[in-house]
Amino acid sequence: MKILDKYLLKTFLITFTTVFVILFFIFILQTIWLFIAELAGKDLDLPLIVKFLMFSMPRIVPLVLPLSVLLASIMTFGNLAENYEFAAMKSSGISLQRAMRSLTVFIVLLSIIAFFFANNVIPFAEYKFINFRKNIAQLKPAMAITEGQFSEVGYYNIKVNKKSGENGNKLTGITIHKKAMNGDGSKTVIKAKDGELISSEESSILQLVLNNGNYYEDITPKKYTDRKKLPFAKSAFKKYTINIDLSQLNNVDVDDEKVNNSNTMLTVNELNYTLDSLHKNYKTELASYSENINQRTTIQDQTFNDLPNKELVKKRKKLPLDILSLYDTNKKSQILGTASSNLSSIGYTIDGSKINLQVKKKNINNHLLALYDKFVIAYACLMMFFIGAPLGAIIRKGGLGLPIIFAVLIFITFHFINTFGKRFAQENGMTPFMGSWMSSIVLTPLAILLTYRATNDIGLINIDVIFSPIQKTLQKLLYKITPNKKNATENGRK
């Protein structure tokens, strides 16, 4: 490796590492902010918090890595151009492509590493992260309940005056509101002087044992007039045990998240295998639905084929436009009633099947998006380098001023288009391939254009292209005006 390559690689690596660490720290703070409700006031010790953050860190890399490459490229090549180092290289016969050669090899290697990171590390960390959020309640069951306020735990809203004990398992001054199963508010209130949370790592059930309390339940009479009396049942207890599903703790909706985000926990091979199963299941469901509708639209009631005059109908070559005229009034009423009920039933079936198929299709789209994202992050690193390096050479500014402005604008554009494309693809507005690759497709021409202009020493904006037509138009107008003035002057002299 030549001295120039070592110098450029060293300069870029120092800048890239610094920018990556700073941006990674900023995004970690954003993660803490997003999950502050799960971390603050939950009696979690430092190792659990660190573990929580460690599992959430890999998901930040796809955001930080392309932005770091872009900003480091602009800053590195901007400094070289600002300090006239590029001018010295060009005077020695070294072109921009030659200067970018060693860094291009490094970026290609970085893109390959980014792909393997997205394919292996991020799915593993995502799996650990989601399961850690689920199982943390078994380690610290009292973390789901905050002192002095109601905490939603599954179908219960629990308020305690004080928590004590080694893990906060001892509760004092307990008030519980149980939600109605039909969603009709809270019909049950439980009050107890004290209680204890009991959990086990082998069990998925958390037990809340209450001592010395009362149980109140509103009763809904069948007669509407009796409901104004607001009847209720009351009972006292010395010991009462409530079993709570641990998956509902922390209000994290772990089960839902697993269903919606299971694609982020799979590698490329696992995604391909899952997608094959999902496609087969979708086609089977669609075929079954079509067959069901076909059978339901076929009239199987033989009584409707009992025409008043069969011989006359057989002799007819064509049925009349008003086919109901072949039947008497009772038959017409029967046919229309059956048709109406069949149409209503089929309509409900179509609506239900449509929603079911849309959910399955959305699940397929999410898996496809997760598959393409692993390749997009690798290509994004390469693309951002070919945007940042020529741009830095053109603007000839290093440091943290102008490069940050350009980097933020480009990255926001990339991230906005990427997010928009994914959301649109999830709802079948476009193919998942286009949704994932839209941002790269839009910004790739910019990378090609900037590389071309920087290679040919053309500025960021060619002012001559804008002002040259205006200048030519003004010259023509002046040329027309000037001869007329000369002719008028000569005539005056004569």
Short mmCIF file of C-alpha atoms in Angstrom, two decimals:
data_model
loop_
_atom_site.label_atom_id
_atom_site.label_comp_id
_atom_site.label_asym_id
_atom_site.label_seq_id
_atom_site.Cartn_x
_atom_site.Cartn_y
_atom_site.Cartn_z
CA MET A 1 0.00 0.00 0.00
CA LYS A 2 1.38 3.37 -0.98
CA ILE A 3 1.89 6.27 1.40
CA LEU A 4 -1.02 8.20 -0.11
CA ASP A 5 -3.42 5.29 0.42
CA LYS A 6 -2.28 4.89 4.02
CA TYR A 7 -2.70 8.59 4.64
CA LEU A 8 -6.22 8.75 3.16
CA LEU A 9 -7.31 5.56 4.92
CA LYS A 10 -5.96 6.74 8.27
CA THR A 11 -7.63 10.15 7.92
CA PHE A 12 -10.95 8.60 6.95
CA LEU A 13 -10.90 5.95 9.70
CA ILE A 14 -10.22 8.51 12.43
CA THR A 15 -13.06 10.71 11.22
CA PHE A 16 -15.42 7.78 10.67
CA THR A 17 -14.79 6.30 14.12
CA THR A 18 -15.31 9.65 15.83
CA VAL A 19 -18.52 10.39 13.94
CA PHE A 20 -19.86 6.85 14.48
CA VAL A 21 -19.29 6.96 18.25
CA ILE A 22 -20.93 10.38 18.58
CA LEU A 23 -23.97 9.45 16.48
CA PHE A 24 -24.30 6.08 18.21
CA PHE A 25 -24.34 7.80 21.59
CA ILE A 26 -27.05 10.22 20.38
CA PHE A 27 -29.25 7.38 19.14
CA ILE A 28 -28.72 5.47 22.38
CA LEU A 29 -30.07 8.49 24.25
CA GLN A 30 -33.08 8.42 21.92
CA THR A 31 -33.60 4.72 22.77
CA ILE A 32 -33.49 5.51 26.47
CA TRP A 33 -36.06 8.22 25.92
CA LEU A 34 -38.37 5.85 24.04
CA PHE A 35 -38.22 3.22 26.78
CA ILE A 36 -37.97 5.57 29.76
CA ALA A 37 -41.39 4.42 30.98
CA GLU A 38 -40.09 0.85 31.27
CA LEU A 39 -36.84 1.83 32.98
CA ALA A 40 -37.73 4.65 35.35
CA GLY A 41 -39.24 3.91 38.73
CA LYS A 42 -39.26 0.14 38.23
CA ASP A 43 -36.66 -0.83 40.84
CA LEU A 44 -34.26 -2.07 38.17
CA ASP A 45 -30.62 -2.38 39.13
CA LEU A 46 -27.78 -1.22 36.89
CA PRO A 47 -26.91 -4.63 35.34
CA LEU A 48 -30.49 -5.09 34.11
CA ILE A 49 -30.54 -1.60 32.58
CA VAL A 50 -27.19 -2.18 30.88
CA LYS A 51 -28.43 -5.52 29.55
CA PHE A 52 -31.60 -3.86 28.31
CA LEU A 53 -29.56 -1.25 26.40
CA MET A 54 -27.08 -3.80 25.06
CA PHE A 55 -29.86 -5.80 23.42
CA SER A 56 -31.35 -2.63 21.90
CA MET A 57 -28.03 -1.28 20.50
CA PRO A 58 -27.69 -3.45 17.34
CA ARG A 59 -30.99 -2.17 15.91
CA ILE A 60 -29.45 1.34 15.87
CA VAL A 61 -26.59 0.36 13.54
CA PRO A 62 -28.65 0.47 10.28
CA LEU A 63 -29.41 4.12 11.04
CA VAL A 64 -25.99 5.19 12.29
CA LEU A 65 -23.72 3.41 9.81
CA PRO A 66 -24.85 5.05 6.50
CA LEU A 67 -24.99 8.48 8.13
CA SER A 68 -21.50 8.02 9.58
CA VAL A 69 -20.09 6.99 6.17
CA LEU A 70 -21.73 10.00 4.53
CA LEU A 71 -20.57 12.55 7.08
CA ALA A 72 -17.05 11.10 7.37
CA SER A 73 -16.69 11.14 3.57
CA ILE A 74 -17.77 14.76 3.27
CA MET A 75 -15.52 15.87 6.14
CA THR A 76 -12.46 13.91 4.95
CA PHE A 77 -12.55 14.98 1.31
CA GLY A 78 -13.72 18.47 2.26
CA ASN A 79 -10.63 18.92 4.45
CA LEU A 80 -8.36 17.62 1.70
CA ALA A 81 -9.85 20.06 -0.82
CA GLU A 82 -9.88 22.98 1.63
CA ASN A 83 -6.19 22.49 2.47
CA TYR A 84 -5.28 22.26 -1.25
CA GLU A 85 -4.12 18.67 -0.84
CA PHE A 86 -6.27 17.62 -3.78
CA ALA A 87 -4.66 20.35 -5.87
CA ALA A 88 -1.25 18.89 -5.00
CA MET A 89 -2.47 15.40 -5.91
CA LYS A 90 -3.82 16.54 -9.27
CA SER A 91 -0.63 18.40 -10.06
CA SER A 92 1.19 15.09 -9.46
CA GLY A 93 -1.14 13.30 -11.85
CA ILE A 94 -3.33 11.65 -9.20
CA SER A 95 -7.04 11.80 -10.07
CA LEU A 96 -10.00 11.69 -7.71
CA GLN A 97 -10.76 8.08 -8.66
CA ARG A 98 -7.19 7.09 -7.78
CA ALA A 99 -7.46 8.89 -4.44
CA MET A 100 -10.75 7.10 -3.69
CA ARG A 101 -9.45 3.63 -4.60
CA SER A 102 -8.22 2.49 -1.19
CA LEU A 103 -11.27 3.97 0.55
CA THR A 104 -13.57 2.27 -1.95
CA VAL A 105 -12.05 -1.10 -1.05
CA PHE A 106 -12.58 -0.33 2.63
CA ILE A 107 -16.22 0.71 2.06
CA VAL A 108 -16.89 -2.49 0.08
CA LEU A 109 -15.52 -4.53 2.99
CA LEU A 110 -17.60 -2.43 5.40
CA SER A 111 -20.72 -3.10 3.32
CA ILE A 112 -20.09 -6.85 3.45
CA ILE A 113 -19.60 -6.66 7.22
CA ALA A 114 -22.80 -4.59 7.49
CA PHE A 115 -24.73 -7.29 5.61
CA PHE A 116 -23.49 -10.08 7.88
CA PHE A 117 -24.18 -7.88 10.91
CA ALA A 118 -27.76 -7.26 9.72
CA ASN A 119 -28.21 -10.93 8.87
CA ASN A 120 -26.82 -12.49 12.06
CA VAL A 121 -26.26 -10.04 14.91
CA ILE A 122 -29.40 -7.89 14.64
CA PRO A 123 -31.88 -10.85 14.50
CA PHE A 124 -30.19 -12.47 17.51
CA ALA A 125 -30.22 -9.19 19.47
CA GLU A 126 -33.85 -8.55 18.50
CA TYR A 127 -34.84 -11.99 19.74
CA LYS A 128 -33.00 -11.43 23.00
CA PHE A 129 -34.42 -7.92 23.39
CA ILE A 130 -38.06 -8.94 23.04
CA ASN A 131 -37.67 -11.98 25.27
CA PHE A 132 -35.77 -9.93 27.84
CA ARG A 133 -38.65 -7.46 28.02
CA LYS A 134 -40.99 -10.40 28.58
CA ASN A 135 -38.89 -12.24 31.15
CA ILE A 136 -37.71 -9.21 33.11
CA ALA A 137 -41.02 -9.33 34.97
CA GLN A 138 -40.05 -12.74 36.34
CA LEU A 139 -36.82 -11.29 37.73
CA LYS A 140 -38.48 -8.14 39.06
CA PRO A 141 -42.24 -8.77 39.23
CA ALA A 142 -42.89 -5.55 41.19
CA MET A 143 -41.48 -3.43 38.35
CA ALA A 144 -44.89 -3.44 36.68
CA ILE A 145 -46.43 -1.56 39.61
CA THR A 146 -45.50 2.00 40.55
CA GLU A 147 -46.19 3.44 43.98
CA GLY A 148 -48.96 6.00 44.36
CA GLN A 149 -50.56 5.58 40.93
CA PHE A 150 -52.61 3.09 38.97
CA SER A 151 -50.53 0.72 36.82
CA GLU A 152 -52.20 -1.26 34.05
CA VAL A 153 -51.35 -4.97 34.27
CA GLY A 154 -53.37 -7.07 31.86
CA TYR A 155 -57.04 -6.84 32.85
CA TYR A 156 -56.21 -5.11 36.15
CA ASN A 157 -55.42 -1.53 37.19
CA ILE A 158 -53.38 -1.79 40.39
CA LYS A 159 -52.47 0.96 42.82
CA VAL A 160 -50.31 0.48 45.94
CA ASN A 161 -49.35 2.99 48.60
CA LYS A 162 -45.99 1.43 49.35
CA LYS A 163 -43.68 -1.33 48.16
CA SER A 164 -41.10 -3.02 50.33
CA GLY A 165 -39.03 -6.17 50.49
CA GLU A 166 -35.87 -7.15 48.64
CA ASN A 167 -37.45 -6.95 45.18
CA GLY A 168 -40.42 -4.75 46.06
CA ASN A 169 -42.68 -7.79 46.36
CA LYS A 170 -44.36 -6.69 49.59
CA LEU A 171 -47.29 -4.36 48.90
CA THR A 172 -49.29 -2.18 51.28
CA GLY A 173 -52.56 -0.32 50.70
CA ILE A 174 -53.73 -2.12 47.57
CA THR A 175 -56.59 -0.99 45.31
CA ILE A 176 -57.44 -3.03 42.21
CA HIS A 177 -59.90 -2.24 39.43
CA LYS A 178 -60.69 -5.22 37.23
CA LYS A 179 -61.75 -4.50 33.66
CA ALA A 180 -64.91 -6.12 32.36
CA MET A 181 -64.32 -8.84 29.78
CA ASN A 182 -66.86 -7.28 27.41
CA GLY A 183 -65.13 -3.89 27.58
CA ASP A 184 -67.93 -2.29 29.59
CA GLY A 185 -65.72 -0.33 32.00
CA SER A 186 -64.63 -1.61 35.41
CA LYS A 187 -67.26 -3.63 37.27
CA THR A 188 -65.07 -5.05 40.04
CA VAL A 189 -63.07 -3.28 42.77
CA ILE A 190 -60.79 -5.10 45.21
CA LYS A 191 -59.22 -3.43 48.24
CA ALA A 192 -56.70 -5.06 50.57
CA LYS A 193 -54.50 -3.90 53.44
CA ASP A 194 -51.41 -5.70 52.18
CA GLY A 195 -50.28 -8.36 49.76
CA GLU A 196 -47.34 -10.07 48.09
CA LEU A 197 -46.21 -10.74 44.54
CA ILE A 198 -45.00 -14.30 43.97
CA SER A 199 -43.36 -15.38 40.72
CA SER A 200 -41.14 -18.16 39.44
CA GLU A 201 -38.78 -18.34 36.50
CA GLU A 202 -40.29 -21.71 35.57
CA SER A 203 -43.85 -20.35 35.53
CA SER A 204 -45.46 -17.82 33.21
CA ILE A 205 -48.03 -16.86 35.87
CA LEU A 206 -47.55 -14.14 38.46
CA GLN A 207 -49.53 -14.59 41.68
CA LEU A 208 -50.79 -11.59 43.64
CA VAL A 209 -51.74 -12.78 47.12
CA LEU A 210 -53.99 -10.28 48.96
CA ASN A 211 -54.64 -10.26 52.70
CA ASN A 212 -57.52 -8.78 54.73
CA GLY A 213 -59.64 -7.02 52.16
CA ASN A 214 -63.01 -6.56 50.49
CA TYR A 215 -64.38 -7.49 47.09
CA TYR A 216 -66.96 -5.26 45.37
CA GLU A 217 -68.72 -6.11 42.12
CA ASP A 218 -71.43 -4.20 40.27
CA ILE A 219 -74.40 -6.28 39.17
CA THR A 220 -76.22 -5.58 35.93
CA PRO A 221 -79.91 -6.63 36.23
CA LYS A 222 -81.74 -7.99 33.24
CA LYS A 223 -84.54 -5.49 33.67
CA TYR A 224 -83.61 -1.99 32.57
CA THR A 225 -85.69 -0.34 35.32
CA ASP A 226 -83.74 -2.19 38.03
CA ARG A 227 -80.40 -0.85 36.75
CA LYS A 228 -81.11 2.61 38.19
CA LYS A 229 -80.84 1.12 41.68
CA LEU A 230 -77.12 0.35 41.01
CA PRO A 231 -77.04 -3.01 42.82
CA PHE A 232 -73.70 -4.52 43.79
CA ALA A 233 -72.26 -7.48 45.70
CA LYS A 234 -69.81 -7.17 48.55
CA SER A 235 -67.70 -9.81 50.26
CA ALA A 236 -64.81 -9.85 52.68
CA PHE A 237 -61.78 -12.10 52.57
CA LYS A 238 -58.74 -12.89 54.66
CA LYS A 239 -56.75 -14.22 51.74
CA TYR A 240 -57.40 -13.88 48.02
CA THR A 241 -55.10 -14.90 45.14
CA ILE A 242 -55.09 -13.34 41.67
CA ASN A 243 -53.21 -15.01 38.81
CA ILE A 244 -51.81 -12.60 36.19
CA ASP A 245 -50.34 -13.51 32.83
CA LEU A 246 -46.72 -12.32 32.79
CA SER A 247 -46.88 -11.41 29.10
CA GLN A 248 -49.20 -8.54 30.04
CA LEU A 249 -46.76 -7.02 32.53
CA ASN A 250 -45.11 -3.70 31.80
CA ASN A 251 -47.83 -3.00 29.25
CA VAL A 252 -45.34 -3.98 26.54
CA ASP A 253 -47.75 -6.10 24.51
CA VAL A 254 -45.02 -8.67 24.05
CA ASP A 255 -47.26 -11.18 22.27
CA ASP A 256 -48.40 -8.63 19.72
CA GLU A 257 -44.88 -7.45 19.15
CA LYS A 258 -43.70 -10.98 18.56
CA VAL A 259 -46.34 -11.48 15.90
CA ASN A 260 -45.70 -8.19 14.14
CA ASN A 261 -41.92 -8.12 14.43
CA SER A 262 -40.97 -11.78 14.22
CA ASN A 263 -39.50 -11.08 10.78
CA THR A 264 -36.77 -8.93 12.37
CA MET A 265 -35.54 -11.97 14.31
CA LEU A 266 -34.87 -14.10 11.21
CA THR A 267 -31.84 -14.49 8.96
CA VAL A 268 -31.99 -14.57 5.16
CA ASN A 269 -32.28 -18.36 5.00
CA GLU A 270 -34.95 -18.39 7.70
CA LEU A 271 -36.86 -15.59 5.95
CA ASN A 272 -36.80 -17.47 2.64
CA TYR A 273 -38.08 -20.62 4.35
CA THR A 274 -40.80 -18.68 6.20
CA LEU A 275 -41.82 -16.79 3.07
CA ASP A 276 -42.22 -20.06 1.16
CA SER A 277 -44.60 -21.32 3.87
CA LEU A 278 -46.49 -18.02 4.01
CA HIS A 279 -46.97 -17.93 0.23
CA LYS A 280 -48.27 -21.51 0.18
CA ASN A 281 -50.60 -20.76 3.08
CA TYR A 282 -51.86 -17.60 1.33
CA LYS A 283 -52.52 -19.43 -1.96
CA THR A 284 -54.29 -22.26 -0.12
CA GLU A 285 -56.43 -19.77 1.77
CA LEU A 286 -57.29 -17.92 -1.45
CA ALA A 287 -58.21 -21.13 -3.28
CA SER A 288 -60.33 -22.33 -0.36
CA TYR A 289 -62.08 -18.97 -0.17
CA SER A 290 -62.79 -18.99 -3.93
CA GLU A 291 -64.16 -22.55 -3.78
CA ASN A 292 -66.35 -21.65 -0.82
CA ILE A 293 -67.83 -18.63 -2.58
CA ASN A 294 -68.38 -20.68 -5.75
CA GLN A 295 -70.29 -23.34 -3.86
CA ARG A 296 -72.40 -20.81 -1.99
CA THR A 297 -73.44 -19.02 -5.18
CA THR A 298 -74.72 -22.27 -6.75
CA ILE A 299 -78.45 -22.86 -6.26
CA GLN A 300 -78.90 -26.37 -4.91
CA ASP A 301 -82.55 -26.12 -3.88
CA GLN A 302 -84.38 -28.36 -6.34
CA THR A 303 -87.72 -26.77 -5.58
CA PHE A 304 -86.74 -23.72 -7.64
CA ASN A 305 -86.38 -25.96 -10.67
CA ASP A 306 -90.01 -27.01 -10.32
CA LEU A 307 -91.47 -24.76 -13.03
CA PRO A 308 -95.22 -24.42 -13.58
CA ASN A 309 -95.02 -25.86 -17.09
CA LYS A 310 -91.82 -27.87 -17.60
CA GLU A 311 -92.68 -28.99 -21.09
CA LEU A 312 -93.24 -25.43 -22.20
CA VAL A 313 -89.93 -24.31 -20.74
CA LYS A 314 -88.01 -27.16 -22.36
CA LYS A 315 -89.34 -26.14 -25.75
CA ARG A 316 -88.13 -22.59 -25.27
CA LYS A 317 -84.77 -21.88 -26.84
CA LYS A 318 -84.20 -18.69 -24.92
CA LEU A 319 -85.21 -17.71 -21.41
CA PRO A 320 -87.04 -14.40 -21.03
CA LEU A 321 -85.20 -11.39 -19.66
CA ASP A 322 -87.50 -11.40 -16.66
CA ILE A 323 -86.91 -14.99 -15.60
CA LEU A 324 -89.05 -14.54 -12.49
CA SER A 325 -92.09 -14.34 -14.73
CA LEU A 326 -91.85 -18.12 -15.07
CA TYR A 327 -92.82 -18.53 -11.40
CA ASP A 328 -95.90 -17.71 -9.44
CA THR A 329 -96.00 -15.13 -6.67
CA ASN A 330 -95.09 -17.52 -3.84
CA LYS A 331 -92.11 -18.89 -5.73
CA LYS A 332 -90.94 -15.36 -6.58
CA SER A 333 -91.07 -14.40 -2.92
CA GLN A 334 -89.12 -17.54 -1.97
CA ILE A 335 -86.45 -16.98 -4.62
CA LEU A 336 -85.98 -13.28 -3.81
CA GLY A 337 -85.82 -13.97 -0.06
CA THR A 338 -83.25 -16.73 -0.50
CA ALA A 339 -81.20 -14.59 -2.91
CA SER A 340 -81.25 -11.65 -0.50
CA SER A 341 -80.11 -13.75 2.47
CA ASN A 342 -77.42 -15.43 0.35
CA LEU A 343 -76.12 -12.08 -0.85
CA SER A 344 -75.97 -10.73 2.72
CA SER A 345 -74.22 -13.86 3.97
CA ILE A 346 -71.77 -13.85 1.08
CA GLY A 347 -71.11 -10.15 1.65
CA TYR A 348 -70.18 -10.76 5.30
CA THR A 349 -68.03 -13.71 4.26
CA ILE A 350 -66.24 -11.62 1.64
CA ASP A 351 -65.57 -8.81 4.12
CA GLY A 352 -64.21 -11.22 6.73
CA SER A 353 -62.09 -13.12 4.22
CA LYS A 354 -60.82 -9.88 2.73
CA ILE A 355 -59.57 -8.68 6.12
CA ASN A 356 -58.00 -12.06 6.81
CA LEU A 357 -56.23 -12.10 3.43
CA GLN A 358 -55.05 -8.52 3.93
CA VAL A 359 -53.50 -9.47 7.27
CA LYS A 360 -51.73 -12.44 5.68
CA LYS A 361 -50.54 -10.32 2.77
CA LYS A 362 -49.25 -7.65 5.15
CA ASN A 363 -47.35 -10.32 7.07
CA ILE A 364 -45.77 -11.52 3.82
CA ASN A 365 -44.84 -7.94 2.90
CA ASN A 366 -43.23 -7.40 6.31
CA HIS A 367 -41.09 -10.51 5.85
CA LEU A 368 -40.06 -9.39 2.35
CA LEU A 369 -39.17 -5.92 3.65
CA ALA A 370 -37.05 -7.50 6.39
CA LEU A 371 -35.30 -9.62 3.74
CA TYR A 372 -34.51 -6.68 1.45
CA ASP A 373 -33.42 -4.44 4.33
CA LYS A 374 -30.41 -6.66 4.94
CA PHE A 375 -29.16 -5.88 1.44
CA VAL A 376 -30.22 -2.23 1.49
CA ILE A 377 -27.98 -1.39 4.46
CA ALA A 378 -24.97 -2.84 2.63
CA TYR A 379 -25.71 -0.89 -0.53
CA ALA A 380 -26.51 2.29 1.43
CA CYS A 381 -22.97 2.39 2.86
CA LEU A 382 -21.46 2.21 -0.63
CA MET A 383 -23.91 4.75 -2.05
CA MET A 384 -23.38 7.25 0.79
CA PHE A 385 -19.62 7.10 0.24
CA PHE A 386 -20.00 7.96 -3.46
CA ILE A 387 -22.28 10.83 -2.48
CA GLY A 388 -20.13 12.16 0.37
CA ALA A 389 -16.64 11.89 -1.13
CA PRO A 390 -17.35 13.82 -4.37
CA LEU A 391 -19.54 16.30 -2.49
CA GLY A 392 -16.72 17.04 -0.05
CA ALA A 393 -14.30 17.56 -2.95
CA ILE A 394 -16.75 19.95 -4.62
CA ILE A 395 -17.77 22.13 -1.65
CA ARG A 396 -14.15 22.23 -0.34
CA LYS A 397 -15.22 22.62 3.26
CA GLY A 398 -14.19 20.41 6.15
CA GLY A 399 -14.98 20.55 9.85
CA LEU A 400 -18.44 20.31 11.37
CA GLY A 401 -20.21 23.22 9.70
CA LEU A 402 -21.32 22.89 6.11
CA PRO A 403 -20.65 19.10 5.90
CA ILE A 404 -23.16 18.43 8.69
CA ILE A 405 -25.82 20.47 6.91
CA PHE A 406 -25.37 18.56 3.65
CA ALA A 407 -25.13 15.20 5.46
CA VAL A 408 -28.29 15.79 7.50
CA LEU A 409 -30.28 16.94 4.46
CA ILE A 410 -29.23 13.93 2.39
CA PHE A 411 -29.78 11.45 5.21
CA ILE A 412 -33.20 12.89 6.10
CA THR A 413 -34.18 12.53 2.45
CA PHE A 414 -32.91 8.94 2.43
CA HIS A 415 -34.63 8.04 5.70
CA PHE A 416 -37.93 9.74 4.76
CA ILE A 417 -38.15 8.00 1.38
CA ASN A 418 -37.17 4.69 2.99
CA THR A 419 -39.83 4.99 5.70
CA PHE A 420 -42.48 6.14 3.22
CA GLY A 421 -41.68 3.28 0.85
CA LYS A 422 -41.90 0.66 3.60
CA ARG A 423 -45.21 1.97 4.94
CA PHE A 424 -46.63 2.10 1.44
CA ALA A 425 -45.41 -1.42 0.65
CA GLN A 426 -46.91 -2.82 3.86
CA GLU A 427 -50.36 -1.72 2.70
CA ASN A 428 -49.85 -3.17 -0.81
CA GLY A 429 -49.43 0.29 -2.32
CA MET A 430 -46.29 -0.95 -4.08
CA THR A 431 -44.15 -4.06 -4.16
CA PRO A 432 -41.94 -4.71 -1.10
CA PHE A 433 -38.89 -4.62 -3.39
CA MET A 434 -39.71 -1.07 -4.51
CA GLY A 435 -40.59 -0.04 -0.97
CA SER A 436 -37.21 -1.17 0.37
CA TRP A 437 -35.09 0.03 -2.53
CA MET A 438 -36.92 3.28 -3.34
CA SER A 439 -34.54 5.50 -1.35
CA SER A 440 -31.51 3.86 -2.97
CA ILE A 441 -33.02 4.16 -6.44
CA VAL A 442 -33.73 7.86 -5.89
CA LEU A 443 -30.29 8.76 -4.50
CA THR A 444 -28.11 6.59 -6.78
CA PRO A 445 -28.36 9.09 -9.69
CA LEU A 446 -27.19 11.81 -7.26
CA ALA A 447 -24.11 9.71 -6.41
CA ILE A 448 -23.35 9.20 -10.11
CA LEU A 449 -23.85 12.90 -10.88
CA LEU A 450 -21.65 14.11 -8.02
CA THR A 451 -18.90 11.63 -8.88
CA TYR A 452 -18.97 12.77 -12.52
CA ARG A 453 -18.86 16.49 -11.64
CA ALA A 454 -16.09 16.05 -9.07
CA THR A 455 -14.02 13.97 -11.50
CA ASN A 456 -14.30 16.60 -14.23
CA ASP A 457 -13.71 19.55 -11.85
CA ILE A 458 -17.23 20.89 -12.35
CA GLY A 459 -18.77 22.78 -9.44
CA LEU A 460 -21.85 21.77 -7.56
CA ILE A 461 -23.99 24.13 -9.66
CA ASN A 462 -22.85 25.35 -13.08
CA ILE A 463 -23.87 28.99 -13.08
CA ASP A 464 -23.09 29.35 -16.80
CA VAL A 465 -25.86 26.90 -17.68
CA ILE A 466 -28.37 29.19 -15.97
CA PHE A 467 -27.06 32.60 -17.03
CA SER A 468 -25.71 31.79 -20.51
CA PRO A 469 -29.15 31.84 -22.25
CA ILE A 470 -30.02 35.08 -20.45
CA GLN A 471 -26.71 36.65 -21.52
CA LYS A 472 -27.22 35.66 -25.16
CA THR A 473 -30.76 37.11 -25.16
CA LEU A 474 -29.54 40.41 -23.72
CA GLN A 475 -26.76 40.59 -26.31
CA LYS A 476 -29.27 40.13 -29.14
CA LEU A 477 -31.50 42.88 -27.75
CA LEU A 478 -28.56 45.26 -27.37
CA TYR A 479 -27.41 44.46 -30.89
CA LYS A 480 -30.83 45.36 -32.29
CA ILE A 481 -31.00 48.59 -30.31
CA THR A 482 -27.42 49.75 -31.11
CA PRO A 483 -27.68 49.77 -34.96
CA ASN A 484 -30.91 51.77 -34.78
CA LYS A 485 -29.20 54.40 -32.65
CA LYS A 486 -26.27 54.58 -35.08
CA ASN A 487 -28.59 55.05 -38.06
CA ALA A 488 -30.51 57.79 -36.24
CA THR A 489 -27.25 59.63 -35.42
CA GLU A 490 -25.99 59.47 -39.01
CA ASN A 491 -29.30 60.76 -40.37
CA GLY A 492 -29.18 63.68 -37.94
CA ARG A 493 -25.73 64.65 -39.10
CA LYS A 494 -26.81 64.67 -42.72
#
